[in-house]
Coordinates of C-alpha atoms in Angstrom, one line a residue:
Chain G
X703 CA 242.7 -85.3 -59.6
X704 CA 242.8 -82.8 -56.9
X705 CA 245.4 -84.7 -54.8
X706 CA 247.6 -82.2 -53.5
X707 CA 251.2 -82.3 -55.9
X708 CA 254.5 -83.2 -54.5
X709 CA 256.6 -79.7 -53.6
X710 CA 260.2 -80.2 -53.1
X711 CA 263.5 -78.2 -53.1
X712 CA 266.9 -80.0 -53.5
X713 CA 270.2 -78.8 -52.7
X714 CA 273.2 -81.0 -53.6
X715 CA 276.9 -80.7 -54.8
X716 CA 277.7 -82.8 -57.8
X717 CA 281.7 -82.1 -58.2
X718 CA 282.0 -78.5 -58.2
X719 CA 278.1 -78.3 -59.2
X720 CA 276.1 -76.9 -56.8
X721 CA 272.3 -77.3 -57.6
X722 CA 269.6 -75.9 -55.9
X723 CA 266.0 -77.2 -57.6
X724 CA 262.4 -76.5 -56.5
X725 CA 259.8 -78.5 -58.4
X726 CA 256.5 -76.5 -59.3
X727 CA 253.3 -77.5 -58.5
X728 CA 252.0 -79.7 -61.4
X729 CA 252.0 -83.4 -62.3
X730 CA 255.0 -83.6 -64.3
X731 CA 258.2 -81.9 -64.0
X732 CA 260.9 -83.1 -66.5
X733 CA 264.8 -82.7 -65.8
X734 CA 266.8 -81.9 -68.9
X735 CA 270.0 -81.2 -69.9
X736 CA 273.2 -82.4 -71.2
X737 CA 274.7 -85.6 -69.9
X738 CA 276.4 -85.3 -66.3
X739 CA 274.1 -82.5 -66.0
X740 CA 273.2 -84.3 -62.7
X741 CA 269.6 -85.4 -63.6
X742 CA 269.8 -88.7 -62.3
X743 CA 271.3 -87.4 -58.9
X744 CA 268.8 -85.3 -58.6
X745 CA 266.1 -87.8 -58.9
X746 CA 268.0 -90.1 -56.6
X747 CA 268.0 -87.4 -53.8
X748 CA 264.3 -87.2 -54.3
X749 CA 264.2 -91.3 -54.0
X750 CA 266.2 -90.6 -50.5
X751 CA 269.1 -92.3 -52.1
X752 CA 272.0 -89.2 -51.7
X753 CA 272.8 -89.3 -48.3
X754 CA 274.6 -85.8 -48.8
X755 CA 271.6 -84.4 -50.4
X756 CA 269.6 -81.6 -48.6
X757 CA 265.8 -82.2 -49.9
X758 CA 263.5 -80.1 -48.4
X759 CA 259.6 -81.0 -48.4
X760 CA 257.5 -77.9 -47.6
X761 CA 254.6 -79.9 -48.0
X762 CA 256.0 -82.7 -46.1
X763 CA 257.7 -85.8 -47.4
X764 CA 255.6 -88.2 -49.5
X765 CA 254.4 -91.3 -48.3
X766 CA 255.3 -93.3 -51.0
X767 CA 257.1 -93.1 -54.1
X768 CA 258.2 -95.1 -57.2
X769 CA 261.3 -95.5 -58.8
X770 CA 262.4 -96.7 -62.3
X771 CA 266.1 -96.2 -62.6
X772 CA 267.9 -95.8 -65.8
X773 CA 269.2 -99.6 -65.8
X774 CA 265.8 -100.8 -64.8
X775 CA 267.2 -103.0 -62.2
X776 CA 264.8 -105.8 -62.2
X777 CA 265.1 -108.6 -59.4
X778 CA 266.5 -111.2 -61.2
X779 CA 265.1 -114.3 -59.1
X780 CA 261.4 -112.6 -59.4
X781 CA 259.3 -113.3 -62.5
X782 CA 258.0 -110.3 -64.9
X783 CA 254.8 -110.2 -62.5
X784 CA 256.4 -110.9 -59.5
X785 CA 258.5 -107.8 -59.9
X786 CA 255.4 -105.7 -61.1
X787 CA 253.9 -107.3 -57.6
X788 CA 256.8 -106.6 -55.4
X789 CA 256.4 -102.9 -54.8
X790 CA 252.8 -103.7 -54.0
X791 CA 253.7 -106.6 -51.4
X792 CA 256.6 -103.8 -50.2
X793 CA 253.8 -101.0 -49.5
X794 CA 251.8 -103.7 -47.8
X795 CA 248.5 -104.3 -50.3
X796 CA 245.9 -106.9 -50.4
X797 CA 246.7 -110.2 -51.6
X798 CA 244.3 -110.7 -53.7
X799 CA 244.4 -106.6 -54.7
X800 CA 247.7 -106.8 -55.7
X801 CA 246.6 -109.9 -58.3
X802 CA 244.4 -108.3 -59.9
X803 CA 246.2 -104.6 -60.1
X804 CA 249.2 -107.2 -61.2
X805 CA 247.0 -108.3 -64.3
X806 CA 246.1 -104.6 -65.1
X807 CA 249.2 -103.3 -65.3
X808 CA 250.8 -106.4 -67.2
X809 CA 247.8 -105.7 -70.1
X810 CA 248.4 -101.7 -69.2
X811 CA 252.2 -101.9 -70.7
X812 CA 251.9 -105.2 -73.1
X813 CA 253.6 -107.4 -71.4
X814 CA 250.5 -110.0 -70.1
X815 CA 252.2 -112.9 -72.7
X816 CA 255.8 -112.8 -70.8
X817 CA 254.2 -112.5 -67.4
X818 CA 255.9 -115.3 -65.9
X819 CA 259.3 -115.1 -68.1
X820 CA 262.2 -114.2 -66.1
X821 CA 264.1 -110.5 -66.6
X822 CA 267.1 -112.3 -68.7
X823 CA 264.3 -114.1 -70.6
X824 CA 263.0 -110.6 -72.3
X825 CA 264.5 -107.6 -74.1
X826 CA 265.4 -104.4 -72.6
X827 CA 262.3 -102.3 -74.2
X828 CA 260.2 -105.4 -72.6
X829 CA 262.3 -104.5 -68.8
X830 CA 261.8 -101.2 -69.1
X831 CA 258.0 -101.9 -69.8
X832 CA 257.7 -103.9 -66.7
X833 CA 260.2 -101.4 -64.9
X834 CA 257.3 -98.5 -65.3
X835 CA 254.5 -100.7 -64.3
X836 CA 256.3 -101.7 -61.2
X837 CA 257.1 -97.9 -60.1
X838 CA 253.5 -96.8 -60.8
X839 CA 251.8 -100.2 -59.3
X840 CA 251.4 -98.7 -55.6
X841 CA 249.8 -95.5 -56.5
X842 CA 253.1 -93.5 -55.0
X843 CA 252.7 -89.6 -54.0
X844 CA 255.9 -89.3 -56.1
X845 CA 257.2 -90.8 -59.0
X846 CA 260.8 -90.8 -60.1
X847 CA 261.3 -92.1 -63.8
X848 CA 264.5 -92.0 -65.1
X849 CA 264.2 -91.8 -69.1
X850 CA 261.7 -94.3 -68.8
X851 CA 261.0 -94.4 -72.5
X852 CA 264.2 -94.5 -74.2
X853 CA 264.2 -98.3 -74.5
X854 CA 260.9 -99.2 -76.2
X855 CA 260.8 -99.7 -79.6
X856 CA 259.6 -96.5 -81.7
X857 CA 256.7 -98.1 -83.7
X858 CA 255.1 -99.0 -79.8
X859 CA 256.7 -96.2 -77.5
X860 CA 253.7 -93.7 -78.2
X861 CA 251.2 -96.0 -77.1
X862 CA 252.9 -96.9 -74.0
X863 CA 254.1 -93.4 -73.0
X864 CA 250.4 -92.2 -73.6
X865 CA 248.7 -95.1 -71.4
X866 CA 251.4 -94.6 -68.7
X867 CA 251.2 -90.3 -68.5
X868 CA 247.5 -90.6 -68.4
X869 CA 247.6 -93.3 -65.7
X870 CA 249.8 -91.4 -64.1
X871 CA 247.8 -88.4 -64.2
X872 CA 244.3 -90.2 -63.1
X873 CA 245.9 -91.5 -59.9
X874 CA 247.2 -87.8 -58.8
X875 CA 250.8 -88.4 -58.5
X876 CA 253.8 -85.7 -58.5
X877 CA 255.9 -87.5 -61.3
X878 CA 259.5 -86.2 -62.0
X879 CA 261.1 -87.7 -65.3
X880 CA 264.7 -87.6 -66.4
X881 CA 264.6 -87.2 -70.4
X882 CA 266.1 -86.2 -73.5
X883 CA 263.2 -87.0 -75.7
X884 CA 261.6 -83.7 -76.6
X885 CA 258.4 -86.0 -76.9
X886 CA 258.8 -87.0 -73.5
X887 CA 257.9 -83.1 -72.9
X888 CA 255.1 -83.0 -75.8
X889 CA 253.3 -86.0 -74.1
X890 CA 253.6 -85.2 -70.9
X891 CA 252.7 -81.4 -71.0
X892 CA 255.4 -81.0 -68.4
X893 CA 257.1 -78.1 -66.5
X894 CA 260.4 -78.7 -67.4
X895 CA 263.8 -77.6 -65.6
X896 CA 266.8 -77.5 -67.3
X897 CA 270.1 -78.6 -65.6
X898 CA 273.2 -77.5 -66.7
Chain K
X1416 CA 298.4 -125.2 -86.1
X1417 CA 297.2 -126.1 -83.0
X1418 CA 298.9 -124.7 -79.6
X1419 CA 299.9 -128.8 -78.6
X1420 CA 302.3 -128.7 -75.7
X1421 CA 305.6 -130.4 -76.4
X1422 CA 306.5 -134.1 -74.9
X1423 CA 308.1 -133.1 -72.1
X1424 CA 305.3 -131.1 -70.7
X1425 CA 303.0 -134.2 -70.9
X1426 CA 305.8 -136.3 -69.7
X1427 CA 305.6 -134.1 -66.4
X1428 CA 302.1 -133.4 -66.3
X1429 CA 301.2 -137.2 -66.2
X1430 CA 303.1 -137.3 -62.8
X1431 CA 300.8 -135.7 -60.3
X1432 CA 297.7 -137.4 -62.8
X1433 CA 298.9 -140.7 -61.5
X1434 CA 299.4 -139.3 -58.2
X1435 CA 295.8 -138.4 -58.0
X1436 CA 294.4 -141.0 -59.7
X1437 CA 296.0 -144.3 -58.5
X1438 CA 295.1 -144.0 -55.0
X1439 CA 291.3 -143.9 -56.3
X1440 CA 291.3 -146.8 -58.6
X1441 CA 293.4 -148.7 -55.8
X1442 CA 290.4 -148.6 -53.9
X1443 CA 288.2 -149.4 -56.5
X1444 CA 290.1 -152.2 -57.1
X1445 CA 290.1 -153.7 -53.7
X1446 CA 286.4 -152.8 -52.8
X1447 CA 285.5 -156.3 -52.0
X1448 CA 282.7 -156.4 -54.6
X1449 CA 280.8 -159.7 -53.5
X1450 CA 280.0 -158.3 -50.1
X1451 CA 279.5 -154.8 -50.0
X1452 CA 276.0 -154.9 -47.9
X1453 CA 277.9 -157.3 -45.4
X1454 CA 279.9 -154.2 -44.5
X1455 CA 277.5 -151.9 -45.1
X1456 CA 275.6 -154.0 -42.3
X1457 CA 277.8 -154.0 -39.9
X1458 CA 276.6 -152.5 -36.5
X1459 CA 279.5 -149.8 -36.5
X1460 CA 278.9 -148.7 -40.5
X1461 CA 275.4 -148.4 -40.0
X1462 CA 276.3 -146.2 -36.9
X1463 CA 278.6 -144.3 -38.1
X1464 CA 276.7 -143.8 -41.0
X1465 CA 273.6 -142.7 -39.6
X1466 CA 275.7 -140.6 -37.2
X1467 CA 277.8 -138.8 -39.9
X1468 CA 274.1 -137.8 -41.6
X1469 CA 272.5 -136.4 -38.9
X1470 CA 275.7 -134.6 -37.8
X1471 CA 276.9 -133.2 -41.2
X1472 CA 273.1 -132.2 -41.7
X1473 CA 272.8 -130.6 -38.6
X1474 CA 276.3 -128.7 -39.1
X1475 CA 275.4 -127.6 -42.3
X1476 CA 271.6 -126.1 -41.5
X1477 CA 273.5 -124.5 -38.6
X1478 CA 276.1 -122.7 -41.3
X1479 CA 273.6 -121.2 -43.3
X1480 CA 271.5 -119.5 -39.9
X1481 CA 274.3 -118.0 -38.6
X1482 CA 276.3 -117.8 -41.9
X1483 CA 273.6 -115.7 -44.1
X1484 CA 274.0 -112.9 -41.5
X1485 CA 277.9 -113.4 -40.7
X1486 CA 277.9 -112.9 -44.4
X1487 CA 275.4 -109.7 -44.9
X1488 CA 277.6 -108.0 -41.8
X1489 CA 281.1 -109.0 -43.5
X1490 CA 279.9 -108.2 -47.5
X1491 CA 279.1 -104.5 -45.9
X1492 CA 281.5 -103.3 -44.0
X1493 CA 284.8 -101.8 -44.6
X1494 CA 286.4 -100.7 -41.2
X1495 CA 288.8 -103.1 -38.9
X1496 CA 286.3 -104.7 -37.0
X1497 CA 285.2 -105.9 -40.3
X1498 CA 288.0 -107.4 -41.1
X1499 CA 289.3 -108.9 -37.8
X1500 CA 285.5 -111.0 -37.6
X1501 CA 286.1 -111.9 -41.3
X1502 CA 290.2 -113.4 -40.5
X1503 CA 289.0 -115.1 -37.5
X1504 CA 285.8 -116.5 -40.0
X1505 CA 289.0 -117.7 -42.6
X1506 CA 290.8 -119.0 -39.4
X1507 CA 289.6 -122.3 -39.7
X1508 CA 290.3 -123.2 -43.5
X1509 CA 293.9 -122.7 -43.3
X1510 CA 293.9 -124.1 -39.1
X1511 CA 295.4 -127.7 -38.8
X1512 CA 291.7 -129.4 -38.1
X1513 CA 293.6 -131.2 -34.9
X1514 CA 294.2 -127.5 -33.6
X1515 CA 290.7 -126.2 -33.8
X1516 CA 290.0 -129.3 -31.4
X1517 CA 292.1 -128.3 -28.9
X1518 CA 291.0 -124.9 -29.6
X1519 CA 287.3 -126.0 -29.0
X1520 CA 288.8 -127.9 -26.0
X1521 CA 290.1 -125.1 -24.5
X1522 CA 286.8 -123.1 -24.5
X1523 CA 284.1 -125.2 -25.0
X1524 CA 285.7 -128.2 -22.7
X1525 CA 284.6 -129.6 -19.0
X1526 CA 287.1 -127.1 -17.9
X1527 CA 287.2 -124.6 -21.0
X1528 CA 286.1 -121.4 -20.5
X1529 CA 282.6 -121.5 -21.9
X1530 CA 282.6 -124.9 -21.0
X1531 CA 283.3 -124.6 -17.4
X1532 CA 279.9 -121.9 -17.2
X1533 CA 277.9 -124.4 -19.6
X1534 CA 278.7 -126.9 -17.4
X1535 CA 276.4 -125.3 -14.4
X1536 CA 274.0 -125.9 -16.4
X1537 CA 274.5 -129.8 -17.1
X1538 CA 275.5 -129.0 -20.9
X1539 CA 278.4 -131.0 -21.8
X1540 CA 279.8 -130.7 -25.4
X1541 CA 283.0 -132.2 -25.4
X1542 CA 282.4 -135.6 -26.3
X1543 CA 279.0 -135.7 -27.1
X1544 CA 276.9 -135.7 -30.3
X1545 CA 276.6 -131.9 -29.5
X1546 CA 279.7 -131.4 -29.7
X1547 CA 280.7 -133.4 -32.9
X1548 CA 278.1 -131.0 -34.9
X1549 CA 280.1 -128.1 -33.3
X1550 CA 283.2 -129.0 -34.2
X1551 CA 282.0 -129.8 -37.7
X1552 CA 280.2 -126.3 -37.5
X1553 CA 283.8 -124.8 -36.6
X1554 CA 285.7 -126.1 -39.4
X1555 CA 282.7 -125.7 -42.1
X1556 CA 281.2 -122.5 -41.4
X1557 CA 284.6 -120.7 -43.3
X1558 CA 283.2 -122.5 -47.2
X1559 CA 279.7 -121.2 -46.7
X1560 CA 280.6 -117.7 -46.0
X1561 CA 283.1 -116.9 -48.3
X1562 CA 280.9 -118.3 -50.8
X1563 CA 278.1 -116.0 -49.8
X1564 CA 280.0 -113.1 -49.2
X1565 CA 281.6 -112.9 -52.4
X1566 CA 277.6 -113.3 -54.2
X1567 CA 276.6 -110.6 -52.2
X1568 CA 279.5 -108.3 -53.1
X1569 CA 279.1 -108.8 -56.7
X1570 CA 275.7 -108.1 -56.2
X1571 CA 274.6 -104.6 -57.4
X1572 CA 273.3 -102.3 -54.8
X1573 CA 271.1 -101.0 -56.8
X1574 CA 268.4 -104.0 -56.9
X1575 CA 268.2 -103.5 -52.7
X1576 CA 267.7 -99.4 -53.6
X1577 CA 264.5 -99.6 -55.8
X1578 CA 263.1 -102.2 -53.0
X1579 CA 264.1 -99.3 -50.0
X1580 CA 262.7 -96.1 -52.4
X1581 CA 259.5 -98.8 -52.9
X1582 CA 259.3 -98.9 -48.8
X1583 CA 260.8 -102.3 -48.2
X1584 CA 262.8 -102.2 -44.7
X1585 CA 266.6 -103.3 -44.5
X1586 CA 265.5 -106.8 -43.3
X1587 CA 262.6 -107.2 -46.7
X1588 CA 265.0 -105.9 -49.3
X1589 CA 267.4 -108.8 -47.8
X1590 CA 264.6 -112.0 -47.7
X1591 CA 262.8 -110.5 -50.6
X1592 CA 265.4 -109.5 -52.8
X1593 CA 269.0 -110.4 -52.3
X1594 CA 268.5 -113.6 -50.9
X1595 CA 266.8 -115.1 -53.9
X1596 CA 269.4 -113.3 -56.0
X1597 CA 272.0 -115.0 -54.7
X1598 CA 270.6 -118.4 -54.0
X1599 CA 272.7 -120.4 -56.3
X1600 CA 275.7 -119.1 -54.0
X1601 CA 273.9 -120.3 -51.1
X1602 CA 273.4 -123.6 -52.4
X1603 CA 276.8 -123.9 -53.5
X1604 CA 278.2 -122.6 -50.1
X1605 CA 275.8 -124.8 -48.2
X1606 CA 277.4 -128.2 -50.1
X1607 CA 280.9 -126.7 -50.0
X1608 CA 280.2 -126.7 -46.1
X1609 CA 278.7 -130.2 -46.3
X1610 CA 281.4 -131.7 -48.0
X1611 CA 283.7 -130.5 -45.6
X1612 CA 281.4 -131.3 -42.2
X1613 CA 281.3 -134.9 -43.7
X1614 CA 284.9 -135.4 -44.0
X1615 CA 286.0 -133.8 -40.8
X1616 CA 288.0 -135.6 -39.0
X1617 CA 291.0 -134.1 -36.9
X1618 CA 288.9 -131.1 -34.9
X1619 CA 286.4 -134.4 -34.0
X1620 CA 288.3 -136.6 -32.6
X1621 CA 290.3 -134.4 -30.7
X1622 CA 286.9 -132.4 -29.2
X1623 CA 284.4 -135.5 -29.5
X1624 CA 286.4 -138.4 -29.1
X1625 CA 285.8 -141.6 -31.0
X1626 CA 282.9 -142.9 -29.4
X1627 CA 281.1 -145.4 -31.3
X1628 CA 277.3 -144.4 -32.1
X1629 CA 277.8 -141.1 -30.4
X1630 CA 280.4 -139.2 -31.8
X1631 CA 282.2 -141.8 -34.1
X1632 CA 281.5 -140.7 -37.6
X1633 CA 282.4 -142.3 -41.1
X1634 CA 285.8 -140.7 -41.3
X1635 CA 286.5 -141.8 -37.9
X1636 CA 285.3 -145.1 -38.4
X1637 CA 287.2 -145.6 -41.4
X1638 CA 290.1 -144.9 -39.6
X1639 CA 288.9 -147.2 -36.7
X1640 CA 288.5 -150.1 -38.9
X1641 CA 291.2 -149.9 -40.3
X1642 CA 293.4 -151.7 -38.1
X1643 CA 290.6 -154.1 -37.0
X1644 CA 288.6 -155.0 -40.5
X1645 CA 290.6 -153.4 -43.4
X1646 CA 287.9 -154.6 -46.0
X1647 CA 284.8 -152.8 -44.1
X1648 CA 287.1 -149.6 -44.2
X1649 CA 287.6 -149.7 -47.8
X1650 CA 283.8 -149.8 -48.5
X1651 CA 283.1 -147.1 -45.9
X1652 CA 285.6 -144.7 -48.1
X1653 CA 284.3 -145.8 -51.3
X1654 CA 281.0 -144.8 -49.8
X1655 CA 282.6 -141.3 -48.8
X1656 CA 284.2 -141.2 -52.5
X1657 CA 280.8 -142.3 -53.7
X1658 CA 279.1 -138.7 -52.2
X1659 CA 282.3 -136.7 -53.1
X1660 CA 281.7 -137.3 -56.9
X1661 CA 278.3 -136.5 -56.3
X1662 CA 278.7 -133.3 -54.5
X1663 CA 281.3 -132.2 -57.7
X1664 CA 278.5 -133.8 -60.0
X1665 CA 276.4 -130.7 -58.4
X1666 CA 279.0 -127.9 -58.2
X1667 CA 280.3 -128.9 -61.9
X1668 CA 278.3 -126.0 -63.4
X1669 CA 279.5 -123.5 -60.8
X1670 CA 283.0 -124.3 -61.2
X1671 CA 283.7 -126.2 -64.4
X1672 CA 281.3 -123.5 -65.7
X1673 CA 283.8 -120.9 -64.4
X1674 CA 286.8 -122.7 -66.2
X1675 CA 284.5 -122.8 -69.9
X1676 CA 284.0 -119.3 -69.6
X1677 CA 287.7 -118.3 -69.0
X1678 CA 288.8 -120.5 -71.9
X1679 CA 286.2 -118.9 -74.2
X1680 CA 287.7 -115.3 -73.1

């Protein structure tokens, strides 16, 4: 809980756009606006993505982050688990830690049952699912989820957003979230920035 | 209503059918059935045979080391080097195969240019095992990587981004993620390249020679018997007819699947 947040200021053109961001200290910082607003260009310029971008780190950069972009993007040859497992093999974790943090997180976002089913085998609410416990499964400094909700059915999307925020918050992550789901905000008690 | 064609369409259409078609069943038909393990047997089949496996095999492993990167380097880059190395990878398809031998003669001959230097060194390829696989390497090599190349720029860049943001390095996003995306293309490139090492015959004989149990493969063989046993050189084809079915039995999803799809479109 007392991890040090994530500071960062961004400066990037986006057309004729020219935004200059600087995310407050907290745990969540949500980017709104209308679409084209550039909310996932600024996330991708905090993922090191935009070579263009200008990101400055007063704090220094983080080690580590996690990424869930808006089309999930699963690897299509790795199985549910597999893909949950990857960014842990990628950051260089136990073996047998990354099994058992595998199983967590499969139980953590409901998907244990589909756990060897392949990303064409499932729905998109069910990627999406897998897509947040694969950015939060290496414990990143900073998290970059791009309206990581929006695909989960209603009835379940609650439950899920809940367990993930306060997962989120226990490990002491900066988390930056793309949204339009006013709920997104409500849940996640966030400072939120409004691009326009 | 159905879309029939009229008569004269399958009147013309059933030309280049029987053009196809009859030199196939001719073979068939002479195969001589009651003593296909007698030439089967014989000391150059089983040779040539052996010889053609261990080649082709050796050809093929050799497409997909040096292909998979050939591929990654040609699938990324844009600028004229780019596409010089990628026409001189094409070269060979459209290359009569009896020019790529003298080609490979020229340079990796006794007194070719990279021969001459390997030479110093007691390498000989020209005319040697070696150098059938090379020459088979040289005229294959062109299948797998276009077939990899195009996987890898359908591929969507954004897979290999979460990977890098999740701290994977250029060469894990590429063995952990895009290769096993794109396997069935590597498969498909590395029979394509088969195929084509097994049937090679003009770049072979012109850069290996015809030396039996060395460098004298089926094809070669074929051709070989052909004036000396006629009968053992039609079972020697069938038995090259026999693994070209069976390499389109194995493509048949990739491309047959390709023709479905458009028809349903």
């Amino acid at each position: 809980m007392t991890a040090a947040r994530v500071a960062a200021s961004i400066e990037f053109a986006r057309g004729e756009i020219h935004l200059r961001l600087d995310l407050p200290d907290v745990p969540f910082v949500a980017l709104t606006g209308p679409n084209g607003a550039g909310k996932t260009s600024a996330l991708r310029c905090l993922a090191g993505l935009e070579q263009a971008a200008h990101v400055e780190w007063p704090d220094g950069e983080p080690a580590s982050r996690g990424y869930l972009p808006q089309r999930v993007m699963l690897y299509p040859a790795m199985s549910l688990a597999d893909n949950i497992a990857s960014s842990m093999r990628f950051a260089g974790l136990s073996k047998a830690s990354i099994a058992e943090r595998t199983a967590e997180l499969l139980d953590l976002v409901d998907i244990a049952a589909l756990a060897r089913r392949r990303p064409h085998e499932v729905s998109g609410g069910q990627r999406q699912r897998t897509g947040l416990a694969r950015a939060i499964a290496a414990t990143p400094k900073l998290l970059l989820l791009d309206e990581p909700f929006s695909a989960i059915d209603v009835a379940s999307r609650a439950r899920v957003r809940a367990r993930i925020v306060k997962h989120i918050a226990e490990s002491g992550a900066s988390c930056v979230i793309a949204t339009h789901d006013p709920n997104d905000l409500e849940a996640t008690d966030a400072a939120s920035i409004v691009l326009s | 209503m159905t879309n029939r064609p009229p008569h004269w369409v399958v009147a013309i259409a059933v030309v280049p059918a029987i053009v196809l078609g009859a030199p196939l069943f001719a073979l068939l038909w002479r195969l001589p059935w009651s003593d296909l393990g007698g030439a089967l047997r014989s000391e150059a089949a089983k040779s040539a045979l052996g010889l053609s496996l261990i080649t082709s095999l050796s050809a093929t492993v050799l497409c997909v080391l040096f292909g998979l990167p050939l591929a990654w380097l040609l699938s990324t880059g844009t600028g004229v080097m780019t596409r010089v190395i990628r026409a001189l990878c094409l070269l060979p398809i459209v290359l009569p195969p009896v020019v790529g031998g003298v080609a490979l003669l020229l340079a990796f001959g006794r007194r070719g240019v990279v021969g001459q230097w390997l030479a110093d060194f007691g390498i000989q390829l020209s005319f040697s095992t070696a150098g059938v696989i090379l020459a088979q390497f040289f005229v294959s090599l062109p299948f797998f990587v276009l077939s990899v190349e195009a996987a890898l720029r359908q591929m969507d860049i954004e897979f290999a981004e979460v990977a890098q943001v999740h701290g994977a390095s250029p060469t894990r996003v590429f063995t952990a993620v895009t290769v096993p995306s794109i396997a069935p293309a590597i498969a498909a490139g590395s029979v394509l390249a088969w195929a084509r090492a097994l049937g090679e015959f003009g770049a072979t004989v012109t850069f290996a020679g015809s030396l039996q149990g060395r460098t004298q493969t089926l094809p070669l063989a074929v051709f070989n018997l052909l004036e000396s046993d006629p009968a053992d050189a039609v079972v020697l084809s069938a038995v090259l007819v026999v693994l070209a079915v069976a390499v389109l039995v194995v493509l048949r999803d990739r491309w047959f699947g390709v023709l479905r799809s458009e028809v349903q479109r």
